[in-house]
Structures are given as C-alpha cells and as structure tokens.
mmCIF file of C-alpha atoms and ligand atoms in Angstrom:
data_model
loop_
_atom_site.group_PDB
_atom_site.id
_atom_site.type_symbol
_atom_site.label_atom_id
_atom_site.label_comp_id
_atom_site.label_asym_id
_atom_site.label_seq_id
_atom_site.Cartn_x
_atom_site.Cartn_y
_atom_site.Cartn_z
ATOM 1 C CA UNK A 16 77.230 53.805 101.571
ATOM 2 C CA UNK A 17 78.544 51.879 104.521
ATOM 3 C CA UNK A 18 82.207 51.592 104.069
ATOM 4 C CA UNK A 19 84.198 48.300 104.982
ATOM 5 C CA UNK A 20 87.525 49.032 103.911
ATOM 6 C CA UNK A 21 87.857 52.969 104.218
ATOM 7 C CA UNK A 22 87.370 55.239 107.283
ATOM 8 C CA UNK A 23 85.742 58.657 106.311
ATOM 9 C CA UNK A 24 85.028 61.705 108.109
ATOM 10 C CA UNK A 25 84.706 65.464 107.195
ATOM 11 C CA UNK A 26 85.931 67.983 109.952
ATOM 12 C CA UNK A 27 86.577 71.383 110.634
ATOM 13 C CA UNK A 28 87.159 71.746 106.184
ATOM 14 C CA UNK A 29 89.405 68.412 106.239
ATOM 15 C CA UNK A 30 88.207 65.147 104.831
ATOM 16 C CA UNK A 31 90.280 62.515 106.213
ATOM 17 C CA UNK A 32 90.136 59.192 104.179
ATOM 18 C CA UNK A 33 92.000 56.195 105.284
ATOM 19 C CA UNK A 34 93.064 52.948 103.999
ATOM 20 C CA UNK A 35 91.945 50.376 106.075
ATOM 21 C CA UNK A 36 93.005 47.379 105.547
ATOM 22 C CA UNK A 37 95.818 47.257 107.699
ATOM 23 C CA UNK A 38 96.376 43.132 107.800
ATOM 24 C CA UNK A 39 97.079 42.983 104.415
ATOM 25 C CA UNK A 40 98.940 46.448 104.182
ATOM 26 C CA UNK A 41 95.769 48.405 102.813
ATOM 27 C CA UNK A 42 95.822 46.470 99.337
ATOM 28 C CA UNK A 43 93.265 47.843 97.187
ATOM 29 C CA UNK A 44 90.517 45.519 96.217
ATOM 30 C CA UNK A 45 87.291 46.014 94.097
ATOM 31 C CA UNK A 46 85.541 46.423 97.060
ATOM 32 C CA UNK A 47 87.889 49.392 98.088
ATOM 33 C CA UNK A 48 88.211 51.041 95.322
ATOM 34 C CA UNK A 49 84.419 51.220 95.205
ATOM 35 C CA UNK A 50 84.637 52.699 98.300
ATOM 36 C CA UNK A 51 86.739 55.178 97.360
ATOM 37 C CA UNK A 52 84.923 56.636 94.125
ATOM 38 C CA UNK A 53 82.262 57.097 96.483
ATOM 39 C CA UNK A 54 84.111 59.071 98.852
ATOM 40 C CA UNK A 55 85.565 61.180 96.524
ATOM 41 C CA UNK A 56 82.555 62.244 95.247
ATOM 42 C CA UNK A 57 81.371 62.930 98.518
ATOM 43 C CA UNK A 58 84.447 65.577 98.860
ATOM 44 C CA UNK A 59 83.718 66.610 95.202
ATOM 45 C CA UNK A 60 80.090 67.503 96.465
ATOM 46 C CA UNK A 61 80.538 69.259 100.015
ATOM 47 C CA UNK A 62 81.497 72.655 99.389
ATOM 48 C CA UNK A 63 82.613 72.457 103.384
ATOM 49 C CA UNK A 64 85.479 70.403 102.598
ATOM 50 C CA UNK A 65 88.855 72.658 101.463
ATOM 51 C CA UNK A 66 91.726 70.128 101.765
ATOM 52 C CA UNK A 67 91.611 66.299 101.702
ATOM 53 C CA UNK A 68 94.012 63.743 103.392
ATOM 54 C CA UNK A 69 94.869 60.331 102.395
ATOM 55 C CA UNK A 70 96.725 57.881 104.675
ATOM 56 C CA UNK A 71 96.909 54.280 105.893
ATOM 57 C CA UNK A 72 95.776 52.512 108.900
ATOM 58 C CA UNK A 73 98.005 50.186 110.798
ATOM 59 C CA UNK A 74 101.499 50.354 109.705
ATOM 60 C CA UNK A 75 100.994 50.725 106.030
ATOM 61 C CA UNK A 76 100.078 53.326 103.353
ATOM 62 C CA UNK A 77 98.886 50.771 100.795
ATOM 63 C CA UNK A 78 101.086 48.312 98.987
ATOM 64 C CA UNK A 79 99.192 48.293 95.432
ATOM 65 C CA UNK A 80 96.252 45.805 94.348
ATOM 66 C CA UNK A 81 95.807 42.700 96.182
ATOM 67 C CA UNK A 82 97.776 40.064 94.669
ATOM 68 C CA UNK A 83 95.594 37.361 96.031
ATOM 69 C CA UNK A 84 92.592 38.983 93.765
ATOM 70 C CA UNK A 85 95.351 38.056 90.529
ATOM 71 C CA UNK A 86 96.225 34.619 91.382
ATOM 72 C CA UNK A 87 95.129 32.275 88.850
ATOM 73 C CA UNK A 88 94.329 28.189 89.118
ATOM 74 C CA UNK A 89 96.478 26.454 85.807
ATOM 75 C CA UNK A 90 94.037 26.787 83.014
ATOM 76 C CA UNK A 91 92.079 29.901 84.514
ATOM 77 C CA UNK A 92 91.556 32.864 82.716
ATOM 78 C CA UNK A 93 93.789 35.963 84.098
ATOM 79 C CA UNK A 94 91.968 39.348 84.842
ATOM 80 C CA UNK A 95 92.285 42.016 82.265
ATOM 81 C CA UNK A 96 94.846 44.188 84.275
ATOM 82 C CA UNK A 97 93.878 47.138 81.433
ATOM 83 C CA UNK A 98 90.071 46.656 82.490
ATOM 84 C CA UNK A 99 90.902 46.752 85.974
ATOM 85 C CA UNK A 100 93.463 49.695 85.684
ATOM 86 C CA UNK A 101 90.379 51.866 83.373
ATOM 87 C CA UNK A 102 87.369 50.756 86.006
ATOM 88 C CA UNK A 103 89.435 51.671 89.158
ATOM 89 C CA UNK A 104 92.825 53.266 89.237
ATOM 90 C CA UNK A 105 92.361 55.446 85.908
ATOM 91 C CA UNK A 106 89.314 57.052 87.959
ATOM 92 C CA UNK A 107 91.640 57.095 91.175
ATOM 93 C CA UNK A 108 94.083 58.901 89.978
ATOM 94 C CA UNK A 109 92.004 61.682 87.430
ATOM 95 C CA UNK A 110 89.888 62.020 90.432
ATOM 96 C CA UNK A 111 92.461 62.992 92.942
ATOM 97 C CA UNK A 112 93.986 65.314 90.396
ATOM 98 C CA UNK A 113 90.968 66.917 89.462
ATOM 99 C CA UNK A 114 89.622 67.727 92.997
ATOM 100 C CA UNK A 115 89.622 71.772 93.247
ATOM 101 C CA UNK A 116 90.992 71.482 97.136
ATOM 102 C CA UNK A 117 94.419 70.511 98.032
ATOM 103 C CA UNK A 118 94.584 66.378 98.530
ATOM 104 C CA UNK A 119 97.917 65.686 101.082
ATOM 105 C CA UNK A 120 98.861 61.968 101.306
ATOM 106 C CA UNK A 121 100.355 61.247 104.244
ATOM 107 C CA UNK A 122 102.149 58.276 104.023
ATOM 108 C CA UNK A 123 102.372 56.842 107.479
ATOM 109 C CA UNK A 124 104.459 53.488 106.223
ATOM 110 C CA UNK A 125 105.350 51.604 103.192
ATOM 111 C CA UNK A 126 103.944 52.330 99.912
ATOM 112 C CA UNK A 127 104.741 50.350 97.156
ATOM 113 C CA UNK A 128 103.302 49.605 93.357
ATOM 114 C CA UNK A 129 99.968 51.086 92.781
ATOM 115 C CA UNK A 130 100.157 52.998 96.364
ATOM 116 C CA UNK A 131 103.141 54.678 95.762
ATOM 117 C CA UNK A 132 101.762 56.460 92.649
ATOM 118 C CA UNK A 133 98.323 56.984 94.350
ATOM 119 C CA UNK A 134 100.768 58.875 96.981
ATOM 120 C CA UNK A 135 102.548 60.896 93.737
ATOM 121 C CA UNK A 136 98.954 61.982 92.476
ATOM 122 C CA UNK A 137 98.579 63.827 95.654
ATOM 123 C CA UNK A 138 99.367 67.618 95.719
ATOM 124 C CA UNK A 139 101.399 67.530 98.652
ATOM 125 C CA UNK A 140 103.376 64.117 100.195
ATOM 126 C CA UNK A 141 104.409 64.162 103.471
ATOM 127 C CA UNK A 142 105.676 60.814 104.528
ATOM 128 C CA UNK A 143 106.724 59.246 108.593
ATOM 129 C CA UNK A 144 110.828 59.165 108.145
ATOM 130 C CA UNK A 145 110.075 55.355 108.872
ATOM 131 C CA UNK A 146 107.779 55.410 105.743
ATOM 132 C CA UNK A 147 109.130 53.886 102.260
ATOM 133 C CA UNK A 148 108.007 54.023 98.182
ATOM 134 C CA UNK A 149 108.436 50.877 96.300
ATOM 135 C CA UNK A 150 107.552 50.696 92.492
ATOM 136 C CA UNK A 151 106.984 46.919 92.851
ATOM 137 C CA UNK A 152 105.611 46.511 89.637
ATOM 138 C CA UNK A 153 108.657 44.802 88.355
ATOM 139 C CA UNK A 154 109.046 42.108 90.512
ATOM 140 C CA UNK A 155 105.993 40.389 89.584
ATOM 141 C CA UNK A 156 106.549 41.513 86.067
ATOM 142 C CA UNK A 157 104.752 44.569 85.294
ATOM 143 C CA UNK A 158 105.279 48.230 84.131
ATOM 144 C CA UNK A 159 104.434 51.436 87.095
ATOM 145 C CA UNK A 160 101.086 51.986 86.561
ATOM 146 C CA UNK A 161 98.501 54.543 88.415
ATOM 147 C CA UNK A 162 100.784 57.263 86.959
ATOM 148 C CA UNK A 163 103.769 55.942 87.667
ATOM 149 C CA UNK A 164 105.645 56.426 83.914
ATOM 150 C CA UNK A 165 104.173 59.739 84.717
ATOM 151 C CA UNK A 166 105.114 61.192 87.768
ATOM 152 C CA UNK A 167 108.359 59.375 88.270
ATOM 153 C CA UNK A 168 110.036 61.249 85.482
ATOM 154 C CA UNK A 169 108.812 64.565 86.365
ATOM 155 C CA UNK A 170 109.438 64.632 89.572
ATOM 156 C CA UNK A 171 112.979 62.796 90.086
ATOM 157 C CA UNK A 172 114.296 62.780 86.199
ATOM 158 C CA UNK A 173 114.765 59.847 83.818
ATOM 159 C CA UNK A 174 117.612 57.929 85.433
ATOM 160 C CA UNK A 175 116.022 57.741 88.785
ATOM 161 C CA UNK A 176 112.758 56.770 87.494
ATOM 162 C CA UNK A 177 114.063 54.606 84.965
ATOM 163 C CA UNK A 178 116.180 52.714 88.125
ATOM 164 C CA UNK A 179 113.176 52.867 90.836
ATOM 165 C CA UNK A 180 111.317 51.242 87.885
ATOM 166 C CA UNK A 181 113.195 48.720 86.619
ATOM 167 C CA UNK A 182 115.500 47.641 90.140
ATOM 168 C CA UNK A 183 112.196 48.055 92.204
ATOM 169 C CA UNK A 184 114.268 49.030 95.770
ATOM 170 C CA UNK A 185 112.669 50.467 98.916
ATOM 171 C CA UNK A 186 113.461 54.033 98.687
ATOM 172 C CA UNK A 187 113.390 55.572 102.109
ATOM 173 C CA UNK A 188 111.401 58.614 102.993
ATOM 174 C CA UNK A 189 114.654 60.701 103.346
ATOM 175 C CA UNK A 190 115.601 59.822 100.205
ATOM 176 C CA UNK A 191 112.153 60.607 98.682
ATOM 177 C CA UNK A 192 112.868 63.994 99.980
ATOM 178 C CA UNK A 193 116.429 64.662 98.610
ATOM 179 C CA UNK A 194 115.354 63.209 95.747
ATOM 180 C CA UNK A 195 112.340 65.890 94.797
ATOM 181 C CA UNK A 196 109.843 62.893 95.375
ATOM 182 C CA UNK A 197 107.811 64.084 98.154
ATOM 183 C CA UNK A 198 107.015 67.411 99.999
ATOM 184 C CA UNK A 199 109.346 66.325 103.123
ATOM 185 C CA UNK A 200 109.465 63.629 106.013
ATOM 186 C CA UNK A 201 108.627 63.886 109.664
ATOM 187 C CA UNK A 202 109.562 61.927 112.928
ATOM 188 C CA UNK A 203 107.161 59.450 113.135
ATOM 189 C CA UNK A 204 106.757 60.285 116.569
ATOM 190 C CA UNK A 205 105.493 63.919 115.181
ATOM 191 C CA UNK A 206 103.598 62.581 112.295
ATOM 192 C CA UNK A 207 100.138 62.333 113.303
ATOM 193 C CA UNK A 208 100.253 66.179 114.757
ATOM 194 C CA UNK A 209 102.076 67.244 111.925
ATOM 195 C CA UNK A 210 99.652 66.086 109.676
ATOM 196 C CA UNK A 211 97.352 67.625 111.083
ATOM 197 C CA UNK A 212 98.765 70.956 111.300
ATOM 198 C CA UNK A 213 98.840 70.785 107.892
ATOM 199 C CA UNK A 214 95.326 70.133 107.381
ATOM 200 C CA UNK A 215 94.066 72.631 109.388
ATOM 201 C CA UNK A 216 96.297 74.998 107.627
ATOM 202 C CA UNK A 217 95.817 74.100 104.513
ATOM 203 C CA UNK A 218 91.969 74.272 105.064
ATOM 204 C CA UNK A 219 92.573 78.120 106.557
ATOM 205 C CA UNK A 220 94.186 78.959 103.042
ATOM 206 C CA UNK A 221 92.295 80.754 100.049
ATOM 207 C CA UNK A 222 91.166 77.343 98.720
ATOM 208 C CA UNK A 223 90.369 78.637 95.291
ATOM 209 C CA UNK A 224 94.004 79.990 94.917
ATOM 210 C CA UNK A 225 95.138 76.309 95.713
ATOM 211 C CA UNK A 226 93.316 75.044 93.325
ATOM 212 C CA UNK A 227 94.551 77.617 90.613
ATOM 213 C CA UNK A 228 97.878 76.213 91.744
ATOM 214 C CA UNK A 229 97.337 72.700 91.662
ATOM 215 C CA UNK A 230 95.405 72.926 88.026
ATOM 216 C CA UNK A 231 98.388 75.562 86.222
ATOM 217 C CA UNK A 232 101.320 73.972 88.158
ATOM 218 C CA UNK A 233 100.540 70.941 86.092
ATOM 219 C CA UNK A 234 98.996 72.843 82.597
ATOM 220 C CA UNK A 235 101.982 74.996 82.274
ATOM 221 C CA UNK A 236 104.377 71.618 80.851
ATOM 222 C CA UNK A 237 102.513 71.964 77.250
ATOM 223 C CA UNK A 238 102.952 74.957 77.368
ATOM 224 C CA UNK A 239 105.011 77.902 76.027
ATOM 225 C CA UNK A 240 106.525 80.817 77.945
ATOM 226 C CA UNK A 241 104.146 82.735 76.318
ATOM 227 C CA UNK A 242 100.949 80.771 76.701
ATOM 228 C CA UNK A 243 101.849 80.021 80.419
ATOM 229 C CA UNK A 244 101.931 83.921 81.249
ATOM 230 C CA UNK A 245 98.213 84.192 79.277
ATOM 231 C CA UNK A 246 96.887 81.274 81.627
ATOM 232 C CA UNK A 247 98.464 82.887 84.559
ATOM 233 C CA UNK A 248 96.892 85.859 83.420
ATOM 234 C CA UNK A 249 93.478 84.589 83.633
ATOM 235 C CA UNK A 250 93.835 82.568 86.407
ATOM 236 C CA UNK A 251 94.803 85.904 87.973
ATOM 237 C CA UNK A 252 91.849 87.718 86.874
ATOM 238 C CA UNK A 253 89.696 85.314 88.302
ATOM 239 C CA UNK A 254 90.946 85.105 91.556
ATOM 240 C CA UNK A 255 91.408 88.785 91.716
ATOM 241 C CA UNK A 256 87.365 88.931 91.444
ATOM 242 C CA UNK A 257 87.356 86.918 94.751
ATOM 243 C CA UNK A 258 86.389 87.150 98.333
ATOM 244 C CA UNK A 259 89.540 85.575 99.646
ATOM 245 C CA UNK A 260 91.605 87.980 97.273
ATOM 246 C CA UNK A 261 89.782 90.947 99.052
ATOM 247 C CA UNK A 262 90.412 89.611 102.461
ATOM 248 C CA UNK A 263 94.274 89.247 101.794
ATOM 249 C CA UNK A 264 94.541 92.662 100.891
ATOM 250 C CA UNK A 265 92.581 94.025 103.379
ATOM 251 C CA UNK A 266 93.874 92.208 105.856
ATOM 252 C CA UNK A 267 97.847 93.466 104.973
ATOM 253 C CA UNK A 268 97.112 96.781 104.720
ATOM 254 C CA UNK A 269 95.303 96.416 108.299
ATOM 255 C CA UNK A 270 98.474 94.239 109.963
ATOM 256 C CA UNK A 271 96.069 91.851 111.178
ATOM 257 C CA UNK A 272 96.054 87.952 110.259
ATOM 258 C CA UNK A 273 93.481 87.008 106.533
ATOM 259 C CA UNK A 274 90.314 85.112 107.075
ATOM 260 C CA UNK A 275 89.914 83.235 104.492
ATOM 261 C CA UNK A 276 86.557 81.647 103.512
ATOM 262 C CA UNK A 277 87.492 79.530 100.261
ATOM 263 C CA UNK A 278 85.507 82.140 98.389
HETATM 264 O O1 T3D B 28 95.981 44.182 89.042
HETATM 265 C C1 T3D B 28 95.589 45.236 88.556
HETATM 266 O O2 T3D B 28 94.408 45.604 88.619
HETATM 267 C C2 T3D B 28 96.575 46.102 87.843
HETATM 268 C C3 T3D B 28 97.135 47.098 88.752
HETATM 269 C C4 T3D B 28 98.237 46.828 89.489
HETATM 270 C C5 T3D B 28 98.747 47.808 90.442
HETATM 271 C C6 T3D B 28 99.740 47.279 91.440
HETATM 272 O O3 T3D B 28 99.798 47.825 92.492
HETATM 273 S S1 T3D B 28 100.747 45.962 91.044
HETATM 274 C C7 T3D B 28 101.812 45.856 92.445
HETATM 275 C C8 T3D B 28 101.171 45.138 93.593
HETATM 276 N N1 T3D B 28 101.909 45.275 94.849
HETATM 277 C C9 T3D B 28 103.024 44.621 95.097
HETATM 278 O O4 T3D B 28 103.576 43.927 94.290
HETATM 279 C C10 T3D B 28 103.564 44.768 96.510
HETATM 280 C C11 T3D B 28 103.378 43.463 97.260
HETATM 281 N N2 T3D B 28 103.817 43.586 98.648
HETATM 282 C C12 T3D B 28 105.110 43.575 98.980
HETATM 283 O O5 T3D B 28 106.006 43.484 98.182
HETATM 284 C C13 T3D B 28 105.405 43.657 100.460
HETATM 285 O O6 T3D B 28 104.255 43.305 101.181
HETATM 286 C C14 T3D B 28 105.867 45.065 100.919
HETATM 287 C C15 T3D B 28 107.269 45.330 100.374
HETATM 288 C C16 T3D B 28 104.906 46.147 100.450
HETATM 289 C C17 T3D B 28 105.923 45.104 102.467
HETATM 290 O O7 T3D B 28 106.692 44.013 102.928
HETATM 291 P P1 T3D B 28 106.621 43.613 104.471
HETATM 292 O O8 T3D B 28 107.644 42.536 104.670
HETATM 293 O O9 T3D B 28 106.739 44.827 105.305
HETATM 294 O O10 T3D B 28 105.147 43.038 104.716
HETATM 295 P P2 T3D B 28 104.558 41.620 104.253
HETATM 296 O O11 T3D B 28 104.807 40.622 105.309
HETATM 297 O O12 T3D B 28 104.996 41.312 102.884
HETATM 298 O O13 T3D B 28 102.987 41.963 104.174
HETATM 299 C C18 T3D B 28 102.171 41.984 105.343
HETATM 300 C C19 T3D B 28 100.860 41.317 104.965
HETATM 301 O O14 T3D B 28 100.251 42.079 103.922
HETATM 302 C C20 T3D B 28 101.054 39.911 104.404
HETATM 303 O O15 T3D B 28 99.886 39.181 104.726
HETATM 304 P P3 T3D B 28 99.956 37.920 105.735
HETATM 305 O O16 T3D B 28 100.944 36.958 105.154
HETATM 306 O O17 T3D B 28 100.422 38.512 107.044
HETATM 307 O O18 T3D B 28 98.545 37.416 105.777
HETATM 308 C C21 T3D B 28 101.080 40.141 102.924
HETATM 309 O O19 T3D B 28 100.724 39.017 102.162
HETATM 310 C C22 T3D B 28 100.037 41.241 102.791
HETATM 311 N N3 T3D B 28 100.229 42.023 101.571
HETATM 312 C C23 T3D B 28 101.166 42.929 101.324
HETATM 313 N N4 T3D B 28 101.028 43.413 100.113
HETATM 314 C C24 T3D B 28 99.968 42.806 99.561
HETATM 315 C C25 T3D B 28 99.458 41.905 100.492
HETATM 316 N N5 T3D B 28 98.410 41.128 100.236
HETATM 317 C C26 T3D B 28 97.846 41.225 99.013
HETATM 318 N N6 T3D B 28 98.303 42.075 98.076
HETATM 319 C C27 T3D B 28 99.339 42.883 98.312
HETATM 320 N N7 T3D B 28 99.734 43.761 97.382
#
C-alpha cells in the first residue's frame, strides 16, 4: 500500500512511522488511520523489527481527528463518533498495546485530544521540552477518548486527570515529566539523536523480555499479590528457556558486553 499520509521505513530492527500531515498538525483522517492499520501489521508481521517509533512530521505530533471531517451543514446528519472511535482508534490503540516489541512515541511537538492518548498507549514517551499534551476533548464538548479515561488516571492520579480533562490546558513536556506522564523530555536541539539512541538501544535489548514487561506491567492491576508473583513466575520460566536469557548469562560471567538476538 502506497502511503499518503504516513512515512514508513524498517531499519537496522526500528520501524519508524511518522505522522505526516504536518499542515494541518498530523490530524488523523480515515485515510490515515487506514494507513496506519496497515503499517502496524506490517511491524506485527516482520520478525526483523524489535522496537517501533511513532512521531510527527513538521512541528506537530498529531492534534486528534480532523475537525474539518466533523463539521456538519444545518440539517446534516453528524458522524457516529462511537463508529468512528470502534473502526479506527479502538484498533489504534489495542494494536499499539498489543505489539510484542517496545513502541516509543516521540513526541516532537504538540499533542492534543486523540494524539495525546495515542502518545500514552506507547510503552515509552519521550517528548522535545518544546513539545505539549492537550486533552482537547472538552473544548469542543467531548469526553478523552483513545484511552484517555484510561491512562490519565493511572499514570498522573484522579485529580490531575480529572483537571487535564475537564480544564483542557497545554501541559508542557516538563510538566508531563514531573507529573509521571511521560518517560522524560529532551532539548529539542538533542531530540532527533536522542531518539534515536533509543531506538537503536532498545532494538539491541532481549526483545522478548520487553515484551514480558510491557504485557505484565499492565496485567498485574487485576491482579493480587499472589496471582502477580504466579504470572511473574511463568513469564520467568519462559524467558529463562530463551536464547537471549543464555546470552545474558554467559555474557556476565565472561565480562564481555550481551548480544542479544530477540530470541
Ligand atoms: O471524531 C471522532 O472520530 C471521535 C474521536 C475524536 C478524537 C479527538 O481527537 S477529538 C479532539 C480533536 N482535536 C482537537 O480538538 C484539537 C484541535 N486543534 C487545536 O486545538 C490546536 O490546533 C492546537 C492546540 C493543537 C495547536 O494550536 P496552534 O495554534 O499551535 O496551531 P493551529 O494554528 O491551531 O493549527 C495549525 C493548522 O492545523 C491549522 O490549519 P490552517 O488554518 O493553517 O489551515 C489548523 O486548523 C490545523 N489543525 C490543527 N488541529 C486540527 C487541525 N485541522 C483539523 N483538525 C484538527 N484537529
């Protein structure tokens, strides 16, 4: 599929997926999010690929669905938003979650309603210090959606989420970051390299350990003590059975730096 509204390209282990539709802050559209189911499931399929990152073109990350697709003439129908939010962003967001590679948003500019909670599905949010997160649903009358009622919560507590929701202010990037938001900001002048340090690190790591992590991070909150230290337990067993798991020990007990193969 030839892509109009997303750049895509797989190197070195890191698929790199970008927003592009810079003019109008990477909105998503139909079109897009088309796009984007289809590049996921590229990832999903290439066992090359061990860590996936998600950023903006132009001075955006993406600032939520295209309003212009929602206006409606006096007597016109209005979309379904629940339609629209089970054919494209329900998908978005499982998808992202369920990929078994590490998925690192890096959020190069302003992110607001539906992109700042495609930003929070992410494993790992690093943001340009310049960058901001907007739950903009409110202003035009809406709840946070894309995981928004979700996320929020967990990640900054009740009060916080309950004021980003309902006030709808820029946070900054900084404040992401004290906050428990996001991973951590960068200079923007670093960003890019940054970002890619990451990457390339992150696709270097035993990428079926990151996975584990990513997929019993999240299981453990309906769980007990008890049934957290079972899953653990076979997560562990698992993983202990692997390649990578080999390597890391072998590669202590020798003093010399792990090569890990995602195996
Ligand atoms: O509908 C469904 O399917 C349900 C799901 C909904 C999910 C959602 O995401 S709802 C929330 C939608 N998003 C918003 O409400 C945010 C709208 N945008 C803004 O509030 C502002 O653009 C920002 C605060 C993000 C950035 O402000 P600023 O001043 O830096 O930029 P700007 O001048 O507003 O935007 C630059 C251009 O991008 C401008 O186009 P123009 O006039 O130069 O041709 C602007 O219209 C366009 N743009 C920005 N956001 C959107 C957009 N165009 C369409 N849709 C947008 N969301």
């Amino acid at each position: 599929m030839a892509y109009q509204n997303l750049l895509f390209g797989i190197d070195g282990g890191v698929a790199r997926l970008t927003l592009n539709r810079p003019d109008k802050l990477n909105s998503f559209t139909a079109a897009m999010h088309a796009e984007l189911r289809d590049a996921l499931s590229l990832v999903a399929d290439d066992e090359s690929v061990r860590v996936l990152v998600l950023t903006g073109a132009g001075r955006g990350f993406c600032a939520g669905q295209d309003l212009a697709d929602r206006a409606v003439a006096p007597g016109e129908k209005p979309v379904d938003l629940g339609e629209s939010i089970d054919k494209h962003y329900r998908p978005l967001v499982l998808g992202l979650r369920a990929l078994p590679i590490p998925v690192v948003a890096a959020v190069n500019g302003v992110a607001a309603g539906a992109g700042a909670n495609i930003a929070l599905a992410c494993d790992i949010v690093v943001a340009a210090r310049s960058a901001s997160f907007i739950q903009a649903f409110s202003r035009i009358g809406l709840v946070p959606d894309s995981g928004g009622t979700y996320f929020l919560p967990r990640l900054v507590g009740e009060a916080r989420a309950i004021g980003l929701a309902m006030l709808a202010d820029k946070l900054s990037a900084e404040d992401a970051v004290a906050w428990g938001l996001i991973w951590r900001c960068v200079d923007d002048a670093a960003f890019a390299g940054e970002v890619d340090a990451l990457a390339a690190r992150l696709a270097a790591a035993p990428t079926r350990a990151l996975a584990a992590i990513k997929q019993a991070m999240r299981a453990t909150a309906g769980m007990t003590l008890a049934q957290a230290l079972d899953h653990e337990r076979d997560l562990q067993r698992e993983l202990g059975a692997s390649a990578d798991y080999r390597e890391g020990v072998a590669a202590f007990v020798a003093k010399r730096p792990p090569v890990f193969t995602g195996r």
